[in-house]
Short mmCIF file of C-alpha atoms in Angstrom, two decimals:
data_model
loop_
_atom_site.label_atom_id
_atom_site.label_comp_id
_atom_site.label_asym_id
_atom_site.label_seq_id
_atom_site.Cartn_x
_atom_site.Cartn_y
_atom_site.Cartn_z
CA MET A 1 -59.61 -52.90 -43.12
CA PRO A 2 -58.47 -49.14 -43.04
CA GLY A 3 -61.78 -46.93 -41.06
CA GLY A 4 -62.86 -43.86 -42.83
CA SER A 5 -64.81 -43.12 -46.05
CA LEU A 6 -64.05 -41.51 -48.90
CA ALA A 7 -66.61 -38.60 -48.32
CA GLY A 8 -64.05 -36.80 -45.85
CA THR A 9 -60.80 -37.62 -48.84
CA ALA A 10 -60.89 -33.70 -49.81
CA ARG A 11 -60.58 -32.52 -46.37
CA ARG A 12 -58.40 -34.77 -44.95
CA GLY A 13 -55.17 -33.46 -43.22
CA ARG A 14 -51.98 -34.23 -43.78
CA PHE A 15 -51.68 -36.25 -40.52
CA THR A 16 -54.55 -38.49 -41.92
CA ARG A 17 -52.88 -38.64 -45.39
CA ARG A 18 -49.77 -40.07 -43.17
CA ILE A 19 -51.27 -42.41 -41.54
CA LYS A 20 -53.56 -43.59 -44.29
CA ALA A 21 -50.78 -44.32 -47.06
CA ALA A 22 -48.61 -46.16 -44.04
CA HIS A 23 -52.26 -48.43 -43.86
CA ALA A 24 -52.24 -49.11 -47.31
CA GLU A 25 -48.41 -50.52 -47.95
CA GLY A 26 -49.11 -52.52 -44.56
CA ARG A 27 -47.01 -50.05 -42.50
CA LEU A 28 -47.93 -49.32 -38.51
CA VAL A 29 -47.33 -45.93 -37.99
CA VAL A 30 -45.47 -45.79 -34.57
CA GLN A 31 -45.22 -42.19 -32.30
CA PRO A 32 -43.56 -41.56 -29.05
CA ARG A 33 -44.51 -39.48 -26.10
CA MET A 34 -41.91 -37.16 -26.40
CA GLY A 35 -41.47 -33.93 -25.14
CA PHE A 36 -38.22 -31.63 -24.28
CA ALA A 37 -38.88 -27.96 -22.77
CA ASP A 38 -35.90 -25.96 -25.14
CA LEU A 39 -36.69 -26.02 -29.09
CA PRO A 40 -32.69 -27.55 -29.75
CA THR A 41 -33.37 -30.39 -28.05
CA MET A 42 -36.82 -30.96 -28.90
CA ARG A 43 -35.67 -30.08 -32.81
CA GLU A 44 -32.91 -33.07 -32.08
CA GLY A 45 -35.69 -35.17 -31.11
CA LEU A 46 -38.14 -34.80 -33.92
CA LEU A 47 -35.32 -35.53 -36.07
CA GLY A 48 -33.89 -38.45 -34.72
CA VAL A 49 -37.49 -39.66 -34.35
CA ARG A 50 -38.03 -38.98 -38.14
CA ALA A 51 -34.76 -41.02 -39.29
CA ALA A 52 -35.95 -43.56 -37.25
CA ASP A 53 -35.79 -47.07 -39.15
CA ALA A 54 -40.04 -47.36 -38.76
CA ALA A 55 -42.75 -45.52 -40.44
CA ALA A 56 -43.26 -43.34 -37.37
CA VAL A 57 -44.85 -39.25 -36.64
CA GLY A 58 -43.58 -36.80 -34.77
CA THR A 59 -44.99 -35.69 -31.26
CA ILE A 60 -44.40 -32.27 -29.54
CA THR A 61 -45.87 -33.23 -25.39
CA LEU A 62 -46.52 -30.09 -23.63
CA ASP A 63 -45.58 -28.87 -19.77
CA SER A 64 -47.69 -28.95 -16.45
CA TYR A 65 -47.72 -25.25 -16.82
CA THR A 66 -49.06 -24.85 -20.39
CA ARG A 67 -51.70 -27.66 -19.37
CA VAL A 68 -53.34 -25.85 -17.06
CA ASN A 69 -52.96 -22.72 -18.88
CA ASP A 70 -50.63 -21.47 -16.14
CA HIS A 71 -48.06 -19.89 -18.99
CA ASP A 72 -46.52 -17.51 -16.90
CA SER A 73 -44.91 -19.78 -14.78
CA ALA A 74 -43.69 -21.89 -18.57
CA ARG A 75 -42.02 -18.38 -19.22
CA ALA A 76 -40.23 -17.94 -16.09
CA ALA A 77 -39.10 -21.30 -16.27
CA LEU A 78 -37.90 -20.40 -19.64
CA ARG A 79 -36.12 -17.45 -18.45
CA THR A 80 -34.53 -19.12 -15.53
CA GLY A 81 -33.61 -22.47 -16.88
CA ALA A 82 -36.13 -24.29 -14.65
CA GLU A 83 -36.72 -27.73 -15.37
CA LEU A 84 -40.33 -28.32 -17.48
CA ASN A 85 -41.37 -31.91 -18.30
CA GLY A 86 -42.10 -31.02 -22.00
CA PHE A 87 -42.86 -28.79 -24.42
CA PRO A 88 -43.82 -24.85 -23.17
CA LEU A 89 -45.50 -23.61 -26.62
CA VAL A 90 -47.88 -20.88 -25.93
CA ALA A 91 -44.28 -19.53 -23.21
CA HIS A 92 -42.65 -20.17 -26.91
CA GLY A 93 -44.81 -18.21 -29.23
CA SER A 94 -46.45 -19.73 -32.55
CA ASP A 95 -43.95 -18.01 -34.52
CA THR A 96 -41.49 -19.63 -32.78
CA THR A 97 -43.24 -22.82 -32.85
CA ARG A 98 -44.32 -22.52 -36.71
CA GLN A 99 -40.38 -22.76 -37.00
CA LEU A 100 -39.71 -25.37 -35.34
CA LEU A 101 -42.59 -27.55 -37.27
CA ASP A 102 -41.30 -25.46 -40.57
CA SER A 103 -37.63 -27.20 -40.11
CA VAL A 104 -38.59 -30.62 -39.53
CA SER A 105 -41.98 -31.63 -40.75
CA GLY A 106 -43.37 -32.25 -44.18
CA ASP A 107 -45.78 -34.51 -46.24
CA ALA A 108 -43.99 -37.94 -44.72
CA PHE A 109 -43.46 -36.75 -40.96
CA PRO A 110 -46.23 -34.71 -39.44
CA VAL A 111 -46.47 -34.24 -35.65
CA GLN A 112 -49.03 -34.11 -33.25
CA ILE A 113 -48.99 -32.02 -30.56
CA ARG A 114 -50.04 -33.76 -26.85
CA HIS A 115 -51.27 -32.06 -24.18
CA GLY A 116 -53.59 -32.71 -21.37
CA SER A 117 -55.87 -30.06 -21.02
CA ALA A 118 -59.54 -29.71 -20.10
CA LEU A 119 -59.79 -26.15 -21.08
CA PRO A 120 -57.56 -26.12 -23.37
CA TYR A 121 -59.03 -22.92 -26.09
CA PRO A 122 -55.63 -21.06 -25.79
CA LEU A 123 -53.63 -23.82 -26.87
CA PHE A 124 -55.24 -24.75 -29.92
CA ARG A 125 -55.27 -20.99 -30.88
CA ALA A 126 -51.79 -21.26 -30.45
CA MET A 127 -51.90 -24.15 -32.42
CA VAL A 128 -53.47 -23.07 -35.37
CA GLU A 129 -51.37 -20.26 -35.58
CA ALA A 130 -48.58 -22.47 -35.46
CA GLY A 131 -49.72 -24.46 -38.29
CA VAL A 132 -49.73 -27.72 -36.50
CA ASP A 133 -50.88 -31.25 -38.18
CA ALA A 134 -52.55 -32.54 -35.35
CA THR A 135 -53.47 -32.90 -31.61
CA GLU A 136 -56.06 -34.66 -29.08
CA GLY A 137 -58.35 -35.15 -26.03
CA GLY A 138 -61.77 -34.39 -25.43
CA PRO A 139 -63.92 -33.31 -23.07
CA VAL A 140 -64.25 -36.09 -20.44
CA SER A 141 -60.57 -38.28 -21.29
CA TYR A 142 -58.81 -34.75 -20.45
CA CYS A 143 -61.02 -33.41 -17.50
CA LEU A 144 -61.97 -36.41 -15.22
CA PRO A 145 -57.99 -37.85 -15.06
CA TYR A 146 -56.86 -34.30 -15.09
CA SER A 147 -58.77 -31.89 -14.15
CA ARG A 148 -60.97 -30.47 -11.28
CA ALA A 149 -63.17 -28.31 -14.01
CA PRO A 150 -66.54 -29.18 -14.41
CA ILE A 151 -67.49 -31.22 -17.18
CA SER A 152 -69.67 -28.63 -18.04
CA GLU A 153 -67.29 -25.96 -18.32
CA ALA A 154 -64.98 -28.72 -20.20
CA VAL A 155 -67.90 -29.19 -22.99
CA LYS A 156 -68.25 -25.65 -23.84
CA ALA A 157 -64.24 -25.12 -23.97
CA TRP A 158 -63.82 -28.42 -26.43
CA ALA A 159 -67.09 -26.94 -28.27
CA GLN A 160 -64.96 -23.77 -29.06
CA CYS A 161 -62.02 -25.99 -29.44
CA CYS A 162 -63.65 -27.97 -32.29
CA GLU A 163 -65.51 -25.30 -33.99
CA LEU A 164 -62.09 -22.98 -34.43
CA ILE A 165 -60.34 -26.03 -35.89
CA ALA A 166 -62.83 -26.56 -38.43
CA GLU A 167 -62.88 -23.12 -39.58
CA GLN A 168 -59.51 -23.74 -40.85
CA PRO A 169 -59.00 -24.18 -44.71
CA GLU A 170 -56.43 -27.15 -43.80
CA PRO A 171 -57.88 -29.96 -41.44
CA MET A 172 -56.09 -29.92 -37.78
CA HIS A 173 -56.82 -33.89 -37.25
CA LEU A 174 -58.16 -34.23 -33.37
CA GLU A 175 -57.73 -37.64 -31.68
CA SER A 176 -60.13 -38.82 -28.70
CA PHE A 177 -58.30 -39.83 -25.86
CA GLY A 178 -61.47 -41.58 -24.49
CA GLY A 179 -59.95 -44.76 -25.06
CA CYS A 180 -57.20 -44.66 -22.43
CA MET A 181 -59.07 -43.33 -19.45
CA LEU A 182 -57.12 -43.82 -16.35
CA GLY A 183 -55.04 -45.36 -18.32
CA GLN A 184 -56.20 -49.19 -16.71
CA LEU A 185 -58.95 -50.73 -14.84
CA CYS A 186 -61.64 -49.42 -16.66
CA PRO A 187 -63.55 -52.10 -18.61
CA PRO A 188 -63.11 -52.41 -22.63
CA SER A 189 -66.97 -51.92 -23.13
CA LEU A 190 -66.65 -48.20 -21.54
CA LEU A 191 -63.65 -47.49 -23.35
CA VAL A 192 -64.96 -48.28 -26.61
CA ALA A 193 -68.31 -45.84 -25.53
CA LEU A 194 -65.94 -42.79 -24.42
CA SER A 195 -63.98 -42.64 -27.78
CA VAL A 196 -67.11 -43.10 -29.78
CA LEU A 197 -68.95 -40.33 -27.90
CA GLU A 198 -66.15 -37.79 -27.68
CA ALA A 199 -66.19 -39.06 -32.10
CA LEU A 200 -69.78 -38.03 -32.24
CA PHE A 201 -68.38 -35.05 -29.93
CA PHE A 202 -66.48 -33.79 -32.41
CA ARG A 203 -68.94 -34.42 -35.27
CA GLU A 204 -71.26 -32.50 -34.00
CA HIS A 205 -69.04 -29.54 -33.67
CA GLY A 206 -67.56 -29.74 -37.42
CA LEU A 207 -64.67 -31.84 -37.43
CA HIS A 208 -64.30 -34.75 -39.96
CA ASP A 209 -60.57 -35.55 -39.59
CA ILE A 210 -60.42 -37.70 -36.52
CA SER A 211 -59.50 -40.45 -34.46
CA LEU A 212 -60.47 -43.05 -31.99
CA SER A 213 -58.18 -44.60 -29.19
CA TYR A 214 -57.96 -47.53 -26.89
CA ALA A 215 -55.20 -48.76 -24.49
CA GLN A 216 -54.08 -51.84 -24.17
CA GLN A 217 -55.47 -53.81 -20.88
CA THR A 218 -55.00 -56.83 -19.07
CA HIS A 219 -56.15 -59.61 -21.69
CA PRO A 220 -54.96 -59.48 -25.35
CA GLY A 221 -58.06 -61.45 -26.73
CA GLN A 222 -60.44 -59.43 -24.90
CA ASP A 223 -58.54 -56.17 -26.30
CA LEU A 224 -58.38 -57.93 -29.07
CA GLU A 225 -62.85 -57.95 -29.29
CA ALA A 226 -62.55 -54.55 -27.69
CA ILE A 227 -60.83 -53.27 -30.74
CA ALA A 228 -63.02 -54.65 -33.05
CA ALA A 229 -66.34 -53.53 -31.43
CA LEU A 230 -64.75 -50.05 -31.33
CA ARG A 231 -64.08 -50.08 -35.35
CA ARG A 232 -67.99 -51.88 -35.81
CA LEU A 233 -69.51 -48.79 -34.03
CA ALA A 234 -66.98 -46.19 -35.20
CA GLY A 235 -67.67 -47.79 -39.23
CA GLU A 236 -71.84 -47.35 -38.14
CA ARG A 237 -71.62 -44.06 -36.56
CA LEU A 238 -69.07 -42.33 -38.26
CA ALA A 239 -70.23 -42.61 -41.90
CA ALA A 240 -69.15 -39.01 -42.60
CA ALA A 241 -66.12 -38.48 -41.32
CA ASP A 242 -62.45 -39.81 -42.14
CA TRP A 243 -61.21 -42.18 -39.39
CA HIS A 244 -58.63 -44.41 -37.79
CA VAL A 245 -58.39 -46.33 -34.69
CA VAL A 246 -55.17 -45.23 -32.67
CA LEU A 247 -53.61 -48.29 -29.64
CA TYR A 248 -51.59 -47.35 -27.05
CA THR A 249 -49.42 -49.48 -25.04
CA PHE A 250 -50.11 -50.09 -21.60
CA MET A 251 -50.36 -47.10 -19.92
CA GLY A 252 -51.08 -48.30 -16.22
CA VAL A 253 -48.21 -50.08 -13.94
CA PHE A 254 -45.50 -51.17 -15.87
CA PRO A 255 -43.16 -53.78 -15.36
CA ARG A 256 -39.72 -53.21 -13.58
CA THR A 257 -37.00 -55.71 -15.53
CA PRO A 258 -36.03 -54.59 -18.55
CA VAL A 259 -37.09 -57.89 -20.53
CA GLY A 260 -40.54 -57.68 -18.88
CA SER A 261 -41.18 -53.86 -20.54
CA PHE A 262 -40.63 -55.18 -24.37
CA ARG A 263 -42.49 -57.99 -23.61
CA ILE A 264 -45.22 -55.96 -22.64
CA LEU A 265 -44.39 -53.43 -25.72
CA GLU A 266 -44.69 -56.52 -28.60
CA GLU A 267 -47.71 -57.58 -27.30
CA SER A 268 -49.20 -54.25 -27.87
CA VAL A 269 -47.28 -53.90 -31.18
CA ARG A 270 -48.81 -57.68 -32.24
CA LEU A 271 -52.35 -56.42 -31.34
CA ALA A 272 -51.67 -53.56 -33.44
CA VAL A 273 -51.18 -55.52 -36.16
CA ARG A 274 -53.60 -58.07 -35.79
CA SER A 275 -56.74 -55.48 -34.91
CA GLY A 276 -56.04 -53.87 -37.74
CA SER A 277 -54.97 -50.45 -35.56
CA GLU A 278 -53.24 -47.94 -37.61
CA ARG A 279 -51.49 -46.39 -35.84
CA LEU A 280 -49.69 -47.37 -31.78
CA ILE A 281 -48.27 -45.04 -29.27
CA VAL A 282 -45.15 -46.52 -28.06
CA LYS A 283 -43.63 -46.33 -24.34
CA THR A 284 -40.59 -46.74 -23.33
CA PRO A 285 -39.16 -48.91 -20.88
CA ALA A 286 -37.62 -46.33 -18.81
CA GLU A 287 -40.73 -43.93 -19.13
CA ALA A 288 -41.67 -45.67 -15.72
CA HIS A 289 -38.63 -44.18 -13.71
CA ARG A 290 -38.49 -41.10 -15.55
CA ILE A 291 -38.23 -38.99 -18.70
CA PRO A 292 -36.94 -40.93 -21.69
CA THR A 293 -34.05 -39.75 -23.54
CA ILE A 294 -34.05 -39.01 -27.07
CA ALA A 295 -32.09 -42.47 -28.20
CA GLU A 296 -34.40 -44.31 -25.69
CA ASN A 297 -37.65 -43.24 -27.95
CA VAL A 298 -35.86 -44.24 -31.49
CA ASP A 299 -34.82 -47.77 -30.13
CA ALA A 300 -38.36 -48.10 -28.93
CA LEU A 301 -40.02 -47.36 -32.10
CA GLU A 302 -37.37 -49.16 -34.00
CA PHE A 303 -38.75 -52.32 -32.04
CA ALA A 304 -41.99 -51.93 -32.18
CA ASP A 305 -41.67 -51.64 -36.29
CA SER A 306 -39.56 -54.64 -36.55
CA ILE A 307 -41.83 -56.32 -34.44
CA ALA A 308 -44.79 -55.51 -36.53
CA ARG A 309 -43.00 -56.28 -39.81
CA ASP A 310 -43.00 -59.79 -37.70
CA GLU A 311 -46.32 -60.11 -37.11
CA ALA A 312 -47.70 -59.02 -40.38
CA SER A 313 -46.09 -62.33 -41.46
CA ARG A 314 -47.64 -64.56 -38.66
CA VAL A 315 -50.76 -66.68 -37.86
CA PRO A 316 -52.37 -64.90 -34.89
CA GLU A 317 -51.24 -66.95 -32.22
CA VAL A 318 -54.51 -65.25 -29.90
CA GLY A 319 -58.08 -65.07 -30.60
CA ALA A 320 -60.76 -62.56 -29.57
CA THR A 321 -62.63 -63.29 -26.74
CA ASP A 322 -66.62 -62.96 -27.30
CA SER A 323 -67.80 -61.44 -23.58
CA GLY A 324 -70.28 -58.60 -25.45
CA ILE A 325 -68.42 -55.72 -25.56
CA TYR A 326 -69.77 -54.63 -28.83
CA GLU A 327 -73.31 -54.67 -27.44
CA GLU A 328 -72.37 -53.04 -23.82
CA ALA A 329 -70.66 -50.23 -25.48
CA ARG A 330 -73.27 -50.02 -28.17
CA LEU A 331 -76.08 -50.04 -25.07
CA LEU A 332 -74.06 -46.98 -23.43
CA VAL A 333 -73.55 -44.72 -26.19
CA ASP A 334 -77.26 -45.61 -27.51
CA SER A 335 -78.55 -44.54 -24.11
CA THR A 336 -76.62 -41.22 -23.58
CA LEU A 337 -77.27 -39.89 -26.57
CA GLU A 338 -80.85 -40.43 -25.38
CA LEU A 339 -80.46 -38.19 -22.71
CA ALA A 340 -80.19 -35.26 -24.60
CA PRO A 341 -80.27 -33.02 -28.06
CA THR A 342 -76.68 -32.68 -28.24
CA VAL A 343 -74.01 -35.20 -27.52
CA GLY A 344 -72.42 -32.21 -24.89
CA GLN A 345 -75.61 -32.14 -23.08
CA ALA A 346 -75.70 -35.65 -23.20
CA LEU A 347 -71.77 -36.59 -22.02
CA VAL A 348 -72.75 -33.67 -19.12
CA GLU A 349 -76.22 -35.31 -18.24
CA ALA A 350 -74.96 -38.66 -18.60
CA PHE A 351 -72.32 -38.18 -15.42
CA ALA A 352 -74.40 -36.37 -13.00
CA ARG A 353 -76.87 -39.13 -13.41
CA GLY A 354 -73.84 -41.90 -13.25
CA HIS A 355 -75.18 -43.47 -16.09
CA LEU A 356 -72.02 -43.20 -17.55
CA ASP A 357 -69.45 -43.59 -14.24
CA VAL A 358 -65.84 -44.24 -14.40
CA PRO A 359 -64.26 -46.82 -11.76
CA TYR A 360 -62.31 -45.29 -9.48
CA CYS A 361 -62.34 -41.82 -10.41
CA LEU A 362 -62.26 -38.94 -7.90
CA HIS A 363 -63.29 -36.20 -10.03
CA GLN A 364 -66.38 -34.30 -8.53
CA ASP A 365 -68.34 -34.86 -11.73
CA ASN A 366 -67.99 -38.50 -11.24
CA ALA A 367 -70.58 -41.16 -9.17
CA ASN A 368 -67.81 -43.44 -8.56
CA ARG A 369 -70.02 -46.21 -7.58
CA SER A 370 -68.79 -48.43 -10.31
CA ARG A 371 -66.16 -51.07 -9.55
CA ALA A 372 -63.93 -53.17 -11.94
CA TYR A 373 -61.79 -55.95 -11.29
CA VAL A 374 -59.29 -58.84 -13.00
CA ASP A 375 -60.62 -62.43 -13.05
CA ALA A 376 -58.12 -65.42 -12.83
CA GLY A 377 -58.28 -65.35 -16.54
CA GLY A 378 -57.01 -61.86 -16.76
CA MET A 379 -60.28 -59.94 -18.04
CA LEU A 380 -61.26 -57.01 -16.54
CA ARG A 381 -64.44 -57.46 -15.54
CA TRP A 382 -67.58 -54.97 -13.85
CA ALA A 383 -67.64 -56.53 -10.36
CA GLU A 384 -70.49 -53.41 -9.52
CA ALA A 385 -72.27 -51.45 -12.64
CA GLY A 386 -73.14 -48.40 -10.05
CA ARG A 387 -75.90 -46.78 -12.09
CA MET A 388 -74.93 -47.70 -15.55
CA PRO A 389 -77.39 -49.78 -17.58
CA LEU A 390 -75.09 -52.81 -17.29
CA ARG A 391 -74.98 -55.96 -15.50
CA ALA A 392 -72.05 -56.71 -13.06
CA ASP A 393 -71.22 -60.61 -13.06
CA GLY A 394 -71.05 -60.62 -9.61
CA GLY A 395 -67.37 -62.22 -9.60
CA GLY A 396 -64.36 -60.46 -8.10
CA GLY A 397 -65.38 -60.30 -4.90
CA SER A 398 -68.23 -57.57 -5.84
CA ARG A 399 -70.33 -59.03 -2.68
CA ARG A 400 -67.46 -56.82 -0.43
CA PRO A 401 -65.41 -53.40 -1.08
CA VAL A 402 -62.15 -53.71 -2.95
CA SER A 403 -59.45 -53.32 -0.10
CA ALA A 404 -56.13 -51.16 -0.80
CA LYS A 405 -53.92 -54.36 -0.84
CA GLY A 406 -56.68 -55.68 -3.46
CA LEU A 407 -56.54 -52.90 -5.45
CA LEU A 408 -52.79 -52.27 -5.54
CA THR A 409 -52.53 -56.15 -6.48
CA MET A 410 -55.19 -55.28 -9.58
CA LEU A 411 -52.82 -52.49 -10.32
CA GLY A 412 -49.75 -54.40 -10.42
CA PHE A 413 -51.19 -57.40 -12.49
CA ASN A 414 -49.32 -56.75 -15.86
CA GLU A 415 -46.20 -55.97 -13.90
CA ARG A 416 -46.31 -59.48 -12.47
CA ARG A 417 -47.14 -60.75 -15.26
CA PHE A 418 -44.31 -60.01 -17.65
CA ASP A 419 -41.81 -59.63 -14.94
CA ARG A 420 -42.36 -63.43 -13.48
CA GLU A 421 -40.41 -65.54 -15.68
CA GLN A 422 -36.97 -62.64 -15.03
CA LEU A 423 -38.05 -62.17 -11.50
CA THR A 424 -38.05 -66.05 -10.69
CA HIS A 425 -35.13 -66.95 -12.59
CA ALA A 426 -31.70 -66.34 -11.40
CA HIS A 427 -29.88 -66.54 -14.44
CA LEU A 428 -32.02 -64.02 -16.18
CA ARG A 429 -32.31 -61.48 -13.52
CA GLY A 430 -29.03 -59.91 -14.03
CA LEU A 431 -30.03 -59.39 -17.55
CA GLN A 432 -30.16 -55.66 -18.93
CA TYR A 433 -30.13 -54.30 -22.20
CA SER A 434 -28.97 -50.91 -23.92
CA HIS A 435 -30.73 -50.91 -26.40
CA PRO A 436 -33.38 -53.34 -27.30
CA PRO A 437 -33.68 -56.15 -28.64
CA ARG A 438 -33.93 -56.51 -32.78
CA ARG A 439 -36.43 -59.59 -32.39
CA SER A 440 -39.71 -61.14 -31.15
CA LEU A 441 -38.74 -61.84 -27.36
CA THR A 442 -41.68 -64.49 -27.41
#
């Protein structure tokens, strides 16, 4: 069932209207992670996505200078023709960005800005002036992985951003990135809790048009359980908001072979359909090595759409596990909210105490005492809970530190899982796809 409440319909923005309409038609919305520095290429990319044979929405991903508010360097790069790894929105200016969007976007094709900034108020101001449909991030999910800024500063900055867009007559959709923390090796209960906590933070600062994220991990059954837990908690805590769930194709170490890459993408599409997720962020096989071309982005979107339509007609082959993800996530959410009178203050206090603790995250405000491991069946589990109110299961070598070799082995779990057949059968080693196959690879 789709998430959200009819109470938020009157304040539903164009981005959410498109997602809800597609879901009502039984279509999974697919979305690339695409950004180009120059206006003609960015426009060509958006037009390519709009014309794709898929239920797609557009993306403009910002460059690294813009993400850290170094707009002078972005402007210098535009002047000199130096390479940028995304679209420098502030350097181009709000008027130019508005003209770009007006030339390609519409009710059937809204566009989301993706950035990665812990202190994004200048970006939000520029997005509001440009009439952007949607953006994403959060005070934890865009601080811990990408910034050295204290969480307390990120919380203040994101509160200002939320209040800015809450004041606008046309709602701008905001997506929590909390379910994608570090991309991999974060057990699902913490991903679910962080996504819900960031959504509650958005609500606290006046937003009604929001989404919650989750990133594909190492076990499809466990991922099904996690997304069910996320949807259940969102239904319980966000009744006054218009919300949906967005799934990300695996964000960690990607398979090396073309077929392995499409296999992991296929599994993420099937997971999205089986879990009732309304939107999928698609990763192309080329992304692990370089910035993908427009054609590669479109091919991946069309492949994902074809798999989604196939999965909708199938009897599910994978069932959800029952490992207590909902109970753990609910405990983390409730006990965090008890730490302070506001969600923002509670997040700051929770990380200061180690009450929330992201494994293997080196940010100075993260305790980094928790540890996770991938068990023999491929499920992500807690090896050490640190000071979090969770019970580690005592497996995975929790009585001894994880070695560098052990960490690398876990990081490469999905790479090996999806590449194994191709790398062990000589007749498949030379198999190459210039375009993704138009049917299931399983």
